[in-house]
Coordinates of C-alpha atoms and ligand atoms in Angstrom, one line a residue:
M1 CA -9.6 68.1 -21.5
T2 CA -7.6 65.3 -22.9
Q3 CA -7.0 63.4 -19.8
A4 CA -10.7 62.5 -18.6
A5 CA -9.4 60.0 -16.0
N6 CA -8.4 63.2 -13.9
S7 CA -11.7 64.4 -13.8
V8 CA -12.9 61.2 -12.2
R9 CA -10.2 60.6 -10.4
D10 CA -10.8 58.3 -7.0
G11 CA -11.0 60.0 -3.6
F12 CA -12.3 59.8 -0.1
T13 CA -16.0 61.1 -0.2
T14 CA -16.4 62.6 3.2
S15 CA -14.6 64.3 6.2
F16 CA -14.7 61.3 8.6
G17 CA -13.7 59.3 5.9
V18 CA -10.3 61.0 5.3
L19 CA -10.1 60.9 9.1
V20 CA -10.8 57.1 9.6
A21 CA -8.7 56.0 6.4
T22 CA -5.8 58.2 7.4
L23 CA -5.9 57.0 11.0
G24 CA -6.5 53.3 9.3
S25 CA -2.9 54.0 7.7
A26 CA -1.5 55.1 10.6
V27 CA -2.5 52.7 13.2
G28 CA -1.6 49.3 12.4
L29 CA 0.8 46.6 13.8
G30 CA 2.8 49.5 14.4
N31 CA 1.0 50.2 17.6
I32 CA 0.2 46.6 19.0
W33 CA 3.2 44.7 18.0
K34 CA 6.7 46.6 17.3
F35 CA 5.7 49.7 19.3
P36 CA 5.5 47.2 22.5
S37 CA 8.2 45.0 21.2
L38 CA 10.5 48.1 20.8
T39 CA 9.7 49.5 23.8
G40 CA 10.6 46.4 25.7
S41 CA 13.8 45.7 24.4
N42 CA 14.8 49.4 24.2
G43 CA 14.5 49.9 28.0
G44 CA 10.8 51.2 28.2
A45 CA 10.4 54.7 28.9
G46 CA 13.4 56.5 27.9
F47 CA 12.6 55.1 24.3
L48 CA 8.8 56.0 24.6
L49 CA 10.2 59.6 25.6
V50 CA 12.5 59.9 22.5
Y51 CA 9.3 58.6 20.3
L52 CA 7.3 61.0 21.5
L53 CA 9.8 63.9 20.8
A54 CA 10.6 62.6 17.5
T55 CA 6.6 62.4 16.8
L56 CA 6.1 65.8 18.3
L57 CA 8.8 67.5 16.6
V58 CA 9.7 65.5 13.3
G59 CA 6.6 62.9 12.7
L60 CA 4.0 65.6 12.7
P61 CA 5.4 68.3 10.5
V62 CA 6.5 65.7 8.0
M63 CA 3.1 64.1 8.1
I64 CA 1.2 67.8 7.4
A65 CA 4.1 68.6 4.5
E66 CA 3.7 65.5 2.9
T67 CA -0.2 65.3 2.5
M68 CA 0.2 68.7 1.5
L69 CA 2.1 68.0 -1.5
G70 CA -0.1 65.2 -2.5
R71 CA -3.2 67.2 -2.2
A72 CA -1.7 70.3 -4.0
A73 CA -1.0 68.0 -6.9
R74 CA -3.6 65.0 -6.8
A75 CA -1.1 62.5 -8.0
N76 CA 1.0 59.2 -6.6
A77 CA 3.8 59.8 -5.4
V78 CA 6.3 59.9 -7.7
S79 CA 4.2 61.9 -10.4
T80 CA 3.6 64.7 -7.4
F81 CA 7.1 65.6 -7.6
E82 CA 7.1 66.0 -11.3
R83 CA 4.4 68.7 -10.7
V84 CA 5.6 70.4 -7.9
A85 CA 8.9 70.8 -8.7
P86 CA 10.3 73.5 -10.4
R87 CA 11.9 73.4 -14.1
R88 CA 11.1 69.8 -13.9
Q89 CA 14.1 69.2 -12.0
W90 CA 14.8 65.2 -12.3
W91 CA 16.1 64.1 -9.1
W92 CA 12.6 65.2 -6.9
P93 CA 10.7 62.6 -8.2
V94 CA 13.5 59.9 -6.8
I95 CA 11.8 60.2 -3.3
G96 CA 8.8 59.0 -4.8
W97 CA 10.5 55.6 -6.4
M98 CA 12.5 55.2 -2.7
G99 CA 9.1 55.4 -1.1
F100 CA 7.9 52.4 -3.9
A101 CA 11.0 50.4 -3.0
A102 CA 10.5 51.2 0.9
A103 CA 6.4 50.0 0.4
L104 CA 7.7 46.8 -1.2
L105 CA 10.1 46.2 1.8
I106 CA 7.6 47.0 4.7
L107 CA 4.9 44.6 2.9
S108 CA 7.2 42.1 2.5
F109 CA 7.7 41.6 6.5
Y110 CA 4.1 43.2 7.8
S111 CA 2.3 40.8 5.6
E112 CA 4.2 38.1 7.7
V113 CA 3.6 39.4 10.9
A114 CA -0.2 40.3 10.1
G115 CA -0.3 36.6 8.8
W116 CA 0.9 35.1 12.2
V117 CA -2.0 37.3 13.4
Y118 CA -4.3 35.7 11.5
A119 CA -3.2 32.5 12.4
Y120 CA -3.6 33.6 15.9
I121 CA -7.1 34.0 15.5
F122 CA -7.6 30.5 14.3
K123 CA -5.5 29.1 17.6
A124 CA -7.7 31.5 19.8
L125 CA -10.9 30.0 18.8
A126 CA -9.8 26.7 18.9
G127 CA -8.5 27.1 22.5
E128 CA -4.9 26.5 21.8
L129 CA -3.7 29.5 23.3
A130 CA -5.2 29.2 26.7
T131 CA -1.8 29.4 29.3
T132 CA 0.1 32.2 31.1
D133 CA 3.5 30.1 30.9
P134 CA 6.0 31.9 29.4
Q135 CA 7.5 28.6 28.0
V136 CA 4.6 27.2 26.7
A137 CA 3.4 30.7 25.1
G138 CA 6.8 30.8 23.4
A139 CA 7.0 27.5 22.5
I140 CA 3.8 27.5 20.4
F141 CA 4.6 31.1 18.7
A142 CA 8.0 29.3 17.7
G143 CA 6.1 26.3 16.1
L144 CA 4.2 28.5 13.9
V145 CA 6.9 30.4 12.7
A146 CA 9.4 27.5 12.2
D147 CA 6.7 26.0 9.7
P148 CA 7.7 27.3 6.0
L149 CA 4.6 25.9 4.6
A150 CA 2.1 27.4 7.1
S151 CA 4.1 31.0 7.0
L152 CA 4.0 31.3 3.4
G153 CA 0.4 30.2 3.4
W154 CA -0.7 32.8 5.8
Q155 CA 1.3 35.7 4.4
W156 CA -0.5 34.7 0.5
L157 CA -3.8 34.9 2.6
V158 CA -3.2 38.3 3.9
L159 CA -2.1 39.4 0.6
G160 CA -4.9 38.0 -1.1
V161 CA -7.5 40.1 1.2
T162 CA -5.8 43.1 0.9
G163 CA -5.2 43.0 -2.4
S164 CA -8.8 42.4 -3.1
I165 CA -9.8 44.9 -1.0
V166 CA -7.3 47.6 -2.8
M167 CA -8.9 46.5 -6.2
L168 CA -12.2 48.0 -5.5
G169 CA -10.7 51.3 -5.1
V170 CA -10.7 54.4 -2.7
A171 CA -13.6 55.0 -1.8
K172 CA -15.6 51.6 -1.9
G173 CA -12.6 49.8 -0.5
I174 CA -10.2 51.5 1.4
E175 CA -12.9 53.9 2.9
A176 CA -15.6 51.8 3.4
V177 CA -13.8 49.1 5.1
T178 CA -11.9 51.7 7.5
R179 CA -15.0 53.2 8.4
K180 CA -16.8 50.3 9.8
L181 CA -13.3 48.8 11.7
M182 CA -11.6 51.5 13.2
P183 CA -14.2 52.3 15.9
L184 CA -14.4 48.4 17.2
L185 CA -10.7 48.6 17.9
F186 CA -10.7 51.2 20.0
I187 CA -13.3 49.7 22.5
L188 CA -11.9 46.7 22.2
L189 CA -8.6 47.9 23.3
L190 CA -9.8 49.7 26.5
V191 CA -11.4 46.4 27.3
L192 CA -8.3 45.2 27.2
C193 CA -6.4 47.4 29.0
A194 CA -8.7 47.5 32.0
R195 CA -8.0 44.0 32.3
S196 CA -4.3 43.9 32.1
L197 CA -4.3 46.8 34.6
S198 CA -6.0 45.1 37.3
L199 CA -3.4 42.2 37.4
P200 CA -1.0 42.3 40.5
G201 CA 2.2 43.3 38.5
A202 CA 0.6 46.3 36.9
A203 CA 2.3 48.7 38.9
Q204 CA 5.9 47.5 38.1
G205 CA 4.4 47.3 34.1
L206 CA 3.4 50.8 34.5
S207 CA 6.8 52.2 35.8
F208 CA 8.8 50.2 32.9
L209 CA 6.7 52.2 30.6
F210 CA 6.6 55.5 32.5
S211 CA 9.4 56.2 34.2
P212 CA 12.5 57.2 32.0
D213 CA 16.1 55.9 32.8
L214 CA 18.1 58.4 30.5
A215 CA 21.3 56.3 30.7
K216 CA 19.6 53.8 28.7
I217 CA 19.2 55.9 25.7
T218 CA 22.0 55.4 23.5
P219 CA 22.6 56.7 19.6
A220 CA 20.9 53.1 18.3
V221 CA 18.0 53.3 20.3
L222 CA 17.4 57.2 19.2
L223 CA 17.5 56.0 15.6
T224 CA 14.9 53.1 16.6
A225 CA 12.6 55.4 18.0
L226 CA 13.2 58.0 14.9
G227 CA 12.5 55.0 12.7
L228 CA 9.2 53.9 14.7
A229 CA 7.8 57.5 14.6
F230 CA 7.9 57.6 11.0
F231 CA 6.9 53.7 10.6
K232 CA 3.9 54.7 12.9
L233 CA 2.9 57.8 11.1
S234 CA 3.1 56.1 7.6
I235 CA 5.6 58.9 6.6
G236 CA 8.6 59.2 4.4
M237 CA 7.9 57.0 2.0
G238 CA 5.0 58.6 -0.3
C239 CA 2.1 57.0 1.6
M240 CA 0.5 60.0 2.9
L241 CA 1.6 61.9 -0.3
T242 CA -0.7 59.3 -1.9
Y243 CA -3.5 59.6 0.8
G244 CA -3.2 63.4 0.8
S245 CA -4.2 63.2 -3.1
Y246 CA -7.5 61.7 -2.1
F247 CA -8.2 64.7 0.5
R248 CA -11.1 66.8 -0.3
D249 CA -10.2 70.3 -1.2
N250 CA -11.5 71.7 2.2
Q251 CA -9.7 69.7 4.2
N252 CA -7.5 71.3 7.4
I253 CA -5.0 69.2 6.9
P254 CA -3.2 70.5 9.9
A255 CA -6.0 69.6 12.0
T256 CA -6.5 66.0 10.5
A257 CA -2.9 65.2 11.2
T258 CA -2.8 66.4 14.6
R259 CA -5.6 64.6 15.4
V260 CA -4.7 61.2 13.5
M261 CA -1.4 61.8 15.5
F262 CA -3.0 61.8 18.9
A263 CA -5.3 58.8 18.1
D264 CA -2.7 57.0 16.9
L265 CA -0.4 57.6 20.1
S266 CA -3.3 56.7 22.5
V267 CA -3.6 53.2 20.6
S268 CA -0.3 52.6 21.0
L269 CA -0.3 54.0 24.6
L270 CA -3.1 51.5 25.4
A271 CA -1.7 48.7 23.8
G272 CA 1.8 49.2 25.9
M273 CA -0.8 49.4 28.8
A274 CA -2.3 46.2 28.3
I275 CA 0.7 44.5 27.6
F276 CA 3.5 45.8 30.1
P277 CA 1.6 44.7 33.2
A278 CA 0.9 41.5 31.7
V279 CA 4.7 40.9 31.0
F280 CA 5.4 41.5 34.8
A281 CA 2.8 39.8 35.9
F282 CA 3.4 36.4 34.4
G283 CA 7.1 36.5 34.3
F284 CA 7.4 37.4 30.4
E285 CA 10.5 38.8 29.4
P286 CA 10.3 42.4 28.0
A287 CA 13.0 42.4 25.5
A288 CA 11.6 39.5 23.8
G289 CA 11.3 41.3 20.6
P290 CA 8.9 40.4 17.6
S291 CA 7.4 37.6 19.6
L292 CA 6.4 39.4 23.0
V293 CA 2.3 40.3 21.8
F294 CA 1.9 37.2 20.8
M295 CA 2.9 35.5 23.7
T296 CA 1.5 38.2 26.4
I297 CA -1.6 38.4 25.0
P298 CA -2.9 35.2 25.3
A299 CA -2.0 35.1 29.1
V300 CA -3.8 38.5 29.6
F301 CA -7.0 37.0 28.6
T302 CA -6.7 33.6 29.7
A303 CA -8.0 33.3 33.4
M304 CA -10.5 35.8 32.8
P305 CA -13.9 35.0 32.4
G306 CA -14.6 34.6 28.4
G307 CA -11.2 34.6 27.8
T308 CA -11.2 32.6 25.1
V309 CA -13.8 34.9 23.1
F310 CA -12.2 38.0 23.9
M311 CA -9.0 36.7 22.7
S312 CA -10.2 35.9 19.4
I313 CA -11.9 39.2 19.2
F314 CA -8.7 40.9 20.0
F315 CA -6.4 38.9 17.4
I316 CA -9.6 39.5 14.7
L317 CA -9.2 43.2 15.8
T318 CA -5.4 43.6 15.1
A319 CA -6.1 41.2 11.8
I320 CA -8.5 44.1 11.0
A321 CA -6.1 47.2 12.1
S322 CA -3.1 45.6 9.8
V323 CA -5.2 45.9 6.9
G324 CA -5.5 49.2 7.0
A325 CA -2.3 49.5 7.1
M326 CA -1.6 47.0 4.6
L327 CA -4.2 49.1 2.1
S328 CA -2.3 52.3 2.3
L329 CA 1.2 50.5 1.8
L330 CA -0.2 49.0 -1.2
E331 CA -1.7 51.7 -2.7
V332 CA 1.6 53.7 -3.2
P333 CA 3.1 51.4 -5.6
V334 CA -0.8 50.9 -6.8
A335 CA -1.2 54.3 -8.0
I336 CA 2.3 54.8 -9.4
L337 CA 2.1 51.9 -11.4
A338 CA -1.7 52.4 -12.4
E339 CA -1.2 56.3 -13.4
R340 CA 2.2 56.3 -15.0
Y341 CA 1.8 53.0 -16.8
A342 CA -1.9 53.2 -17.6
L343 CA -2.3 49.7 -16.1
G344 CA -5.4 49.9 -14.7
R345 CA -6.2 49.3 -10.7
K346 CA -6.7 45.9 -10.8
R347 CA -3.6 44.7 -12.8
A348 CA -1.7 47.3 -10.9
S349 CA -2.8 45.8 -7.8
L350 CA -2.3 42.4 -8.9
Y351 CA 1.4 42.9 -9.9
T352 CA 1.8 44.6 -6.7
I353 CA 0.9 41.9 -4.7
L354 CA 3.0 39.4 -7.0
A355 CA 6.0 41.3 -6.1
V356 CA 5.3 41.3 -2.4
A357 CA 4.9 37.7 -2.4
V358 CA 8.3 37.1 -4.0
L359 CA 10.0 39.8 -1.9
G360 CA 8.2 38.6 1.0
A361 CA 8.9 35.1 0.5
P362 CA 12.4 35.2 2.4
A363 CA 11.0 37.3 5.0
A364 CA 8.2 35.1 6.0
L365 CA 10.9 31.9 6.2
S366 CA 13.2 33.8 8.0
S367 CA 13.0 31.3 11.1
S368 CA 13.1 28.6 9.0
L369 CA 14.8 28.2 5.6
T370 CA 16.4 31.5 5.0
S371 CA 17.4 31.8 8.8
E372 CA 20.9 31.1 8.4
I373 CA 20.9 33.8 5.8
K374 CA 22.5 37.0 7.3
L375 CA 23.9 40.2 5.8
F376 CA 25.3 42.6 8.8
G377 CA 24.3 40.2 11.1
M378 CA 20.3 40.7 10.3
N379 CA 18.1 37.7 8.6
P380 CA 16.2 38.7 6.1
F381 CA 13.1 39.9 8.2
E382 CA 15.0 42.0 10.1
L383 CA 16.9 43.4 7.6
F384 CA 13.7 44.5 5.3
D385 CA 12.4 46.4 8.6
F386 CA 15.8 47.9 9.8
L387 CA 16.4 49.1 5.6
S388 CA 12.8 50.1 5.3
S389 CA 12.3 52.0 8.9
N390 CA 15.6 53.1 10.4
I391 CA 17.0 54.3 6.8
L392 CA 14.6 54.3 4.2
L393 CA 12.0 56.4 5.5
P394 CA 14.2 58.8 7.5
L395 CA 16.2 59.4 4.4
G396 CA 12.8 60.3 2.3
G397 CA 11.9 62.4 5.2
I398 CA 14.7 64.3 5.1
L399 CA 14.5 64.6 1.5
I400 CA 10.6 65.8 1.9
C401 CA 11.8 68.4 4.2
V402 CA 14.6 69.9 2.1
F403 CA 12.2 70.0 -0.6
V404 CA 9.3 71.5 1.1
G405 CA 11.7 74.1 3.4
W406 CA 14.0 74.9 0.6
V407 CA 12.5 74.8 -2.7
Y408 CA 8.7 74.6 -2.4
G409 CA 9.0 77.7 0.2
L410 CA 6.4 79.5 2.6
P411 CA 4.3 81.2 0.7
E412 CA 3.1 77.9 -1.2
M413 CA 2.8 76.3 1.7
T414 CA 0.7 78.6 3.2
R415 CA -1.6 79.1 0.4
Q416 CA -2.1 75.2 0.5
L417 CA -2.3 74.5 4.0
G418 CA -4.6 77.8 4.4
N419 CA -6.6 76.3 1.6
H420 CA -6.2 79.4 -0.2
G421 CA -7.1 81.8 2.3
E422 CA -9.8 80.0 3.9
L423 CA -8.3 79.1 7.1
R424 CA -6.7 81.7 9.3
N425 CA -3.9 79.6 10.3
Q426 CA -0.7 81.4 9.2
R427 CA 1.0 81.4 12.9
L428 CA 0.7 77.6 12.8
I429 CA 1.7 77.2 9.5
R430 CA 4.9 79.3 10.0
L431 CA 5.7 77.3 13.0
V432 CA 5.4 73.8 10.8
F433 CA 7.5 75.8 8.3
F434 CA 10.4 76.4 10.7
L435 CA 10.2 72.8 11.9
I436 CA 10.3 71.5 8.1
R437 CA 13.0 73.9 7.4
Y438 CA 15.3 73.7 10.4
V439 CA 14.5 71.4 13.2
A440 CA 13.2 68.0 11.8
P441 CA 16.0 67.7 8.5
L442 CA 18.9 68.5 11.5
S443 CA 17.5 66.2 13.5
I444 CA 16.9 63.6 11.6
A445 CA 20.5 63.9 9.9
A446 CA 22.1 63.7 13.2
V447 CA 20.3 60.6 14.6
L448 CA 20.8 58.8 11.1
L449 CA 24.5 59.6 10.9
H450 CA 25.0 59.3 14.6
G451 CA 22.8 55.9 15.0
L452 CA 24.5 54.3 12.0
K453 CA 28.3 55.0 13.7
I454 CA 29.0 57.3 10.5
F455 CA 30.0 59.8 12.9
Ligands
LIG1 N1 1.5 52.9 10.2 C1 1.7 51.4 10.1 C2 1.3 51.0 11.4 O1 1.7 51.3 12.5 C3 2.5 50.7 9.4 C4 2.8 51.9 7.8 C5 4.1 52.4 7.8 C6 1.7 52.0 7.2 C7 4.3 53.2 6.6 C8 2.2 52.8 5.6 C9 3.3 53.0 5.3 O2 1.2 49.7 11.5

């Protein structure tokens, strides 16, 4: 009774709201920017195959487990482990703090890529992107990222927009915004795909995406695919845990997670089918890396009737998709700060945004002022991405699996995922539990150690 604040804790208000907000977190630049560029630079279909396996066998079970913990505790990522860990063992909340760090690292480079997308909206509207020539497209992108002031300016704009929405709260901010925007994104991607698939090089693009060459699957490729599976489903860093704490009591967690996983996968595949045919039709380099999307998308639209309009809408929607994901990234530190230090939501959001602006500056300047600062051969942008996606998220994933599989246990998991006897899903829960206890942690550990060349 002493904690009046607990009884009015903010949360999602409808089942549809839960679905779109969670989907809004999963769908983002990961689908439209990271998935195509990683698939392109890691050999195509073989990478896609490993990514699919990682998503089904590791990603989905971890997503279910994470969401479950959050809803059981109804607290932020750190406090959740304090509440659900037996005998208040101090080390479990460390998982939440790792998530705090991962969120800030991801936001640092994510906000920059989102900034490029915002900038491209204006370039598209001004007709500056009307080219199918890889050289010209490359020069436009290089011009943008090499300008330090523009890089920082766009990043700050993105942080300002997303920070203001998070300040409004979970139901009035996050849920209200994602509800309106997610359906639109799907429709536009379908249009884009139809256009790209009717290009002359479409078949070659599709075979790059769908005919695997197993020789290209190296340990490093495995680790990258696993990292992408975590990044895509927003797991391993307390994000789904935090969103789970806003889920309704009668929400069917395994069903919601499965729907989100499939919808997210479809968006990635649609983005791939929109991009790779164009890559081959216009002679772009599939392994171009982070710049790939920014060069091929304009080419897909140019020479199509109404191309400028569609191109602009596409970048607007990508910007929107990035907002949904950033809201969930911000929510991890914001919930921790607001609930643990009684800061209030507004101040917690402000501090988080400021921290990201500081940490994000070296990432934003990675193609200009900080391009020579390298650690393990990576500039700050690449380093933040590598550290978070390929190390912190899988590591967080292992710890969550160990916690749920070996400490939390099957009986409690059955109660939580069965909504206290309301759902008849015991078999499914046993399967998820088996994956969480053995399959997921062992495969993550093997891929992580092998990929980092530790054994
Ligand atoms: N899933 C988001 C995307 O694919 C990124 C993200 C990662 C969001 C981790 C939250 C947590 O764009």
